[in-house]
CSV table of C-alpha atoms in Angstrom, one decimal:
chain,number,residue,atom,x,y,z
A,209,MET,CA,-17.9,42.3,111.7
A,210,SER,CA,-17.4,41.5,107.7
A,211,GLN,CA,-18.0,38.3,106.3
A,212,PRO,CA,-15.2,36.0,105.4
A,213,GLN,CA,-14.8,36.5,101.4
A,214,SER,CA,-15.4,33.2,99.5
A,215,PRO,CA,-12.0,31.3,98.1
A,216,GLN,CA,-12.0,32.6,94.8
A,217,TRP,CA,-13.1,29.0,93.5
A,218,ALA,CA,-16.2,29.3,94.9
A,219,ASN,CA,-17.2,32.4,92.7
A,220,ALA,CA,-16.8,30.5,89.9
A,221,SER,CA,-19.9,29.9,87.5
A,222,ALA,CA,-22.5,27.6,87.7
A,223,PRO,CA,-22.1,25.2,85.2
A,224,ALA,CA,-25.1,25.5,82.0
A,225,SER,CA,-27.7,23.6,82.1
A,226,SER,CA,-29.2,21.6,79.3
A,227,THR,CA,-31.6,23.7,78.3
A,228,GLU,CA,-28.1,26.2,77.5
A,229,VAL,CA,-26.1,23.6,75.8
A,230,GLU,CA,-28.4,22.9,73.4
A,231,GLU,CA,-29.1,26.2,72.8
A,232,ASP,CA,-25.6,27.2,72.1
A,233,ASN,CA,-25.8,23.6,69.6
A,234,GLY,CA,-28.2,24.9,68.2
A,235,ASN,CA,-26.8,28.4,67.2
A,236,ILE,CA,-23.3,26.3,66.3
A,237,MET,CA,-25.4,24.4,63.8
A,238,GLY,CA,-27.2,27.2,62.0
A,239,ASP,CA,-24.3,28.3,61.7
A,240,LEU,CA,-22.8,25.8,59.9
A,241,MET,CA,-26.0,25.5,57.9
A,242,ALA,CA,-25.8,28.7,57.3
A,243,PRO,CA,-25.5,29.7,53.3
A,244,VAL,CA,-22.0,30.7,52.2
A,245,SER,CA,-21.9,33.6,50.6
A,246,THR,CA,-19.0,34.6,47.9
A,247,LEU,CA,-19.5,37.9,47.8
A,248,ASP,CA,-16.6,39.1,49.9
A,249,GLU,CA,-14.5,35.7,48.1
A,250,PRO,CA,-12.0,36.8,45.8
A,251,VAL,CA,-13.0,35.8,42.0
A,252,MET,CA,-9.2,33.8,41.8
A,253,GLU,CA,-10.6,31.4,44.8
A,254,THR,CA,-13.9,31.3,43.0
A,255,ILE,CA,-12.6,30.3,39.7
A,256,MET,CA,-9.9,28.0,41.1
A,257,ARG,CA,-12.9,26.3,43.6
A,258,ASP,CA,-15.0,25.6,40.5
A,259,VAL,CA,-12.0,24.6,38.5
A,260,ARG,CA,-11.7,22.2,40.9
A,261,SER,CA,-15.2,20.0,41.0
A,262,VAL,CA,-14.8,19.7,37.9
A,263,VAL,CA,-11.4,18.4,37.9
A,264,SER,CA,-13.0,16.1,40.5
A,265,LYS,CA,-15.4,14.8,38.3
A,266,LEU,CA,-13.1,14.4,35.0
A,267,ARG,CA,-11.4,11.9,36.9
A,268,VAL,CA,-14.6,10.0,38.4
A,269,VAL,CA,-15.2,9.6,34.7
A,270,LEU,CA,-11.7,8.4,33.6
A,271,LEU,CA,-10.6,6.9,36.6
A,272,PRO,CA,-13.7,4.5,37.7
A,273,LEU,CA,-11.4,2.4,39.4
A,274,ASP,CA,-11.6,1.9,43.5
A,275,ARG,CA,-9.1,0.7,45.8
A,276,THR,CA,-11.1,-1.8,47.4
A,277,THR,CA,-12.8,-3.1,44.7
A,278,PRO,CA,-11.7,-4.2,40.5
A,279,PHE,CA,-14.1,-1.9,39.1
A,280,GLY,CA,-14.6,0.7,41.1
A,281,TYR,CA,-18.3,2.3,40.7
A,282,ALA,CA,-18.9,0.3,37.7
A,283,GLY,CA,-19.0,-2.5,40.0
A,284,ILE,CA,-22.2,-1.2,41.5
A,285,SER,CA,-25.1,-2.5,40.4
A,286,GLN,CA,-28.6,-1.3,40.3
A,287,GLU,CA,-29.5,-3.4,43.0
A,288,GLU,CA,-30.4,-2.7,46.7
A,289,ILE,CA,-26.3,-3.1,47.5
A,290,GLN,CA,-24.3,-1.5,49.9
A,291,PRO,CA,-21.4,0.8,47.6
A,292,GLY,CA,-18.4,0.8,49.5
A,293,ALA,CA,-17.0,4.2,51.3
A,294,ASN,CA,-14.5,5.4,48.2
A,295,GLN,CA,-17.8,4.2,45.7
A,296,LEU,CA,-19.8,6.6,48.1
A,297,VAL,CA,-17.8,9.2,47.5
A,298,VAL,CA,-18.1,8.9,43.2
A,299,ILE,CA,-21.6,8.7,43.1
A,300,ASN,CA,-21.6,12.3,46.3
A,301,ARG,CA,-19.7,13.7,43.4
A,302,LEU,CA,-21.5,13.2,40.5
A,303,ARG,CA,-24.6,14.4,42.4
A,304,ASP,CA,-23.4,17.5,43.1
A,305,TRP,CA,-24.0,18.8,39.7
A,306,ASP,CA,-22.6,21.3,37.8
A,307,LEU,CA,-23.3,22.5,34.1
A,308,TRP,CA,-19.3,24.2,33.8
A,309,GLY,CA,-17.5,21.2,33.3
A,310,PRO,CA,-20.6,19.9,30.0
A,311,LEU,CA,-20.6,23.5,28.8
A,312,LEU,CA,-16.4,23.4,28.8
A,313,ILE,CA,-16.4,20.0,27.0
A,314,CYS,CA,-19.2,20.3,24.5
A,315,LEU,CA,-17.2,23.6,23.7
A,316,TRP,CA,-13.9,21.5,22.9
A,317,LEU,CA,-15.7,18.9,20.7
A,318,SER,CA,-17.8,21.6,19.0
A,319,VAL,CA,-14.5,23.4,18.0
A,320,ILE,CA,-12.4,20.4,17.1
A,321,LEU,CA,-15.1,18.7,14.4
A,322,SER,CA,-16.0,22.4,12.7
A,323,ILE,CA,-11.8,22.6,12.8
A,324,LYS,CA,-11.9,19.6,10.8
A,325,ALA,CA,-14.3,19.8,8.9
A,326,PRO,CA,-14.9,21.7,5.4
A,327,THR,CA,-14.6,25.7,5.8
A,328,ASN,CA,-17.8,26.1,4.4
A,329,GLN,CA,-19.2,23.6,6.6
A,330,ALA,CA,-17.3,24.5,9.8
A,331,SER,CA,-20.0,26.8,11.4
A,332,ALA,CA,-22.6,24.1,9.9
A,333,VAL,CA,-21.0,21.2,12.1
A,334,PHE,CA,-20.1,24.0,15.4
A,335,ALA,CA,-23.6,24.3,15.7
A,336,ALA,CA,-24.8,20.5,14.8
A,337,VAL,CA,-22.6,19.2,17.5
A,338,PHE,CA,-23.7,22.1,20.1
A,339,VAL,CA,-26.8,21.4,20.2
A,340,THR,CA,-26.6,17.7,19.8
A,341,VAL,CA,-25.4,17.3,23.2
A,342,TRP,CA,-27.3,19.5,24.8
A,343,ALA,CA,-30.4,18.8,23.3
A,344,GLY,CA,-29.8,15.0,23.1
A,345,SER,CA,-28.8,15.2,27.3
A,346,ALA,CA,-32.3,16.9,27.5
A,347,VAL,CA,-34.1,14.5,25.8
A,348,VAL,CA,-32.5,10.8,27.0
A,349,THR,CA,-32.9,13.2,31.2
A,350,LEU,CA,-36.7,13.5,30.2
A,351,ASN,CA,-37.6,9.6,28.8
A,352,ALA,CA,-35.6,8.2,32.1
A,353,GLN,CA,-38.0,10.8,34.4
A,354,MET,CA,-41.0,9.7,33.0
A,355,LEU,CA,-39.8,5.9,33.4
A,356,GLY,CA,-40.3,7.0,36.9
A,357,GLY,CA,-36.4,7.6,37.9
A,358,THR,CA,-35.9,10.1,40.6
A,359,ILE,CA,-32.6,12.1,39.3
A,360,SER,CA,-33.5,15.9,38.7
A,361,PHE,CA,-33.0,16.8,35.2
A,362,PHE,CA,-30.0,19.4,35.7
A,363,GLN,CA,-28.5,16.2,37.5
A,364,SER,CA,-28.6,13.7,34.5
A,365,VAL,CA,-27.5,16.8,32.3
A,366,CYS,CA,-24.6,16.9,34.2
A,367,VAL,CA,-24.0,13.5,34.1
A,368,LEU,CA,-24.0,12.9,30.2
A,369,GLY,CA,-22.3,16.2,29.6
A,370,TYR,CA,-18.9,14.9,31.8
A,371,CYS,CA,-19.1,11.7,30.5
A,372,VAL,CA,-18.9,12.5,26.8
A,373,PHE,CA,-15.1,13.8,27.9
A,374,PRO,CA,-13.4,10.3,26.3
A,375,LEU,CA,-15.1,11.2,22.9
A,376,ALA,CA,-13.7,14.2,22.8
A,377,VAL,CA,-10.6,13.1,23.8
A,378,ALA,CA,-10.6,10.4,21.5
A,379,SER,CA,-11.2,13.3,18.8
A,380,VAL,CA,-8.2,15.1,19.8
A,381,VAL,CA,-6.0,11.5,19.0
A,382,ILE,CA,-8.0,11.6,15.6
A,383,PHE,CA,-7.5,14.7,15.0
A,384,ALA,CA,-3.5,14.5,15.6
A,385,LEU,CA,-3.1,11.1,13.8
A,386,LYS,CA,-5.0,12.3,11.0
A,387,TYR,CA,-1.9,13.0,8.4
A,388,THR,CA,-0.4,10.2,9.7
A,389,TRP,CA,0.7,6.7,9.4
A,390,PHE,CA,-1.9,6.2,12.2
A,391,GLY,CA,-4.4,8.1,10.4
A,392,VAL,CA,-6.5,5.2,9.1
A,393,VAL,CA,-10.6,4.3,9.3
A,394,TRP,CA,-9.5,1.7,11.6
A,395,LEU,CA,-7.8,3.1,14.4
A,396,ASP,CA,-10.4,5.7,14.2
A,397,LEU,CA,-13.0,2.9,15.2
A,398,ILE,CA,-10.7,1.9,17.6
A,399,TRP,CA,-10.4,5.1,19.4
A,400,LEU,CA,-14.4,5.7,19.0
A,401,GLY,CA,-15.0,2.2,20.3
A,402,ILE,CA,-13.2,2.5,23.5
A,403,ALA,CA,-13.8,6.0,24.4
A,404,LEU,CA,-18.0,4.9,23.9
A,405,VAL,CA,-17.7,2.3,26.0
A,406,TRP,CA,-16.3,4.6,28.5
A,407,SER,CA,-18.6,7.3,28.1
A,408,THR,CA,-21.7,4.4,28.0
A,409,ARG,CA,-20.7,2.4,30.9
A,410,ALA,CA,-19.8,5.4,33.2
A,411,SER,CA,-23.0,7.9,32.6
A,412,THR,CA,-25.9,3.8,32.3
A,413,ILE,CA,-24.5,2.9,35.6
A,414,PHE,CA,-25.5,6.1,38.1
A,415,ILE,CA,-28.4,6.6,35.6
A,416,GLY,CA,-29.6,3.5,36.1
A,417,GLN,CA,-29.4,3.5,40.1
A,418,TYR,CA,-32.0,5.9,40.1
A,419,ILE,CA,-34.1,3.8,37.3
A,420,VAL,CA,-36.6,0.2,38.7
A,421,LYS,CA,-35.5,-2.8,37.2
A,422,GLU,CA,-38.4,-3.3,35.2
A,423,ARG,CA,-38.2,0.7,32.9
A,424,ARG,CA,-34.1,0.5,33.3
A,425,ALA,CA,-34.0,-0.8,29.9
A,426,LEU,CA,-36.0,1.8,28.4
A,427,ALA,CA,-33.6,4.2,30.6
A,428,VAL,CA,-30.4,3.1,29.6
A,429,TYR,CA,-30.8,2.1,25.5
A,430,PRO,CA,-30.8,5.7,24.4
A,431,VAL,CA,-27.9,6.7,26.2
A,432,PHE,CA,-25.8,4.6,24.4
A,433,PHE,CA,-27.4,6.2,21.1
A,434,PHE,CA,-27.0,9.1,22.3
A,435,TYR,CA,-23.1,8.2,22.3
A,436,ILE,CA,-23.3,6.3,19.2
A,437,PHE,CA,-24.1,9.6,17.4
A,438,LEU,CA,-21.9,11.5,18.5
A,439,SER,CA,-19.1,9.1,17.4
A,440,TRP,CA,-20.8,9.2,14.4
A,441,LEU,CA,-20.2,12.5,14.0
A,442,ILE,CA,-16.5,12.5,14.8
A,443,LEU,CA,-15.8,9.6,12.3
A,444,LEU,CA,-17.9,11.8,10.0
A,445,PHE,CA,-15.3,14.8,10.3
């Protein structure tokens, strides 16, 4: 006598055990945390991703305003406070360092000042500006690290390089107005003053978060002199 067949719903597999669920979750997380390979990625997609990253960091430097606070991340004191969600996004963008943006900004400033310089001094001016940007960033970073700062070397160089952008914009404005009625020294000083304050504020607020309060002034004031020297080069040429 044949045995009765079990209904179809009775043959369904039993629910997975907790161990199996944990293993599946572990495999999923392992796939998510695995390094992303861009070898098979189209070149244009890789370039556009880098361009979007550079643009987002430039927006952080140029537009530091936050919807929830009047001064955005500039309102974050270096004390132990809890920044808002938008401010955390800004900080995380600056922590994700790259050197493409600083390199382009450095080349931009070097080219502009070499064009303004006398013909026989163009190459020397280009080299001087290029070396000043990178050597100055390195010196300021090493100074911060010797004072106990926890910021990484390339992270600091990235922030300092991106914050040169307002000075680069000021150099273009001065160059464009050089042969007009607005090409006077006192107006040049105004453009440079605005750019200097903007660059210094944007960089010191971020770098100062990694320095203890007692040594913060010693780590921050070289940043001001670094941008002062670049401003002097812009005004000189």
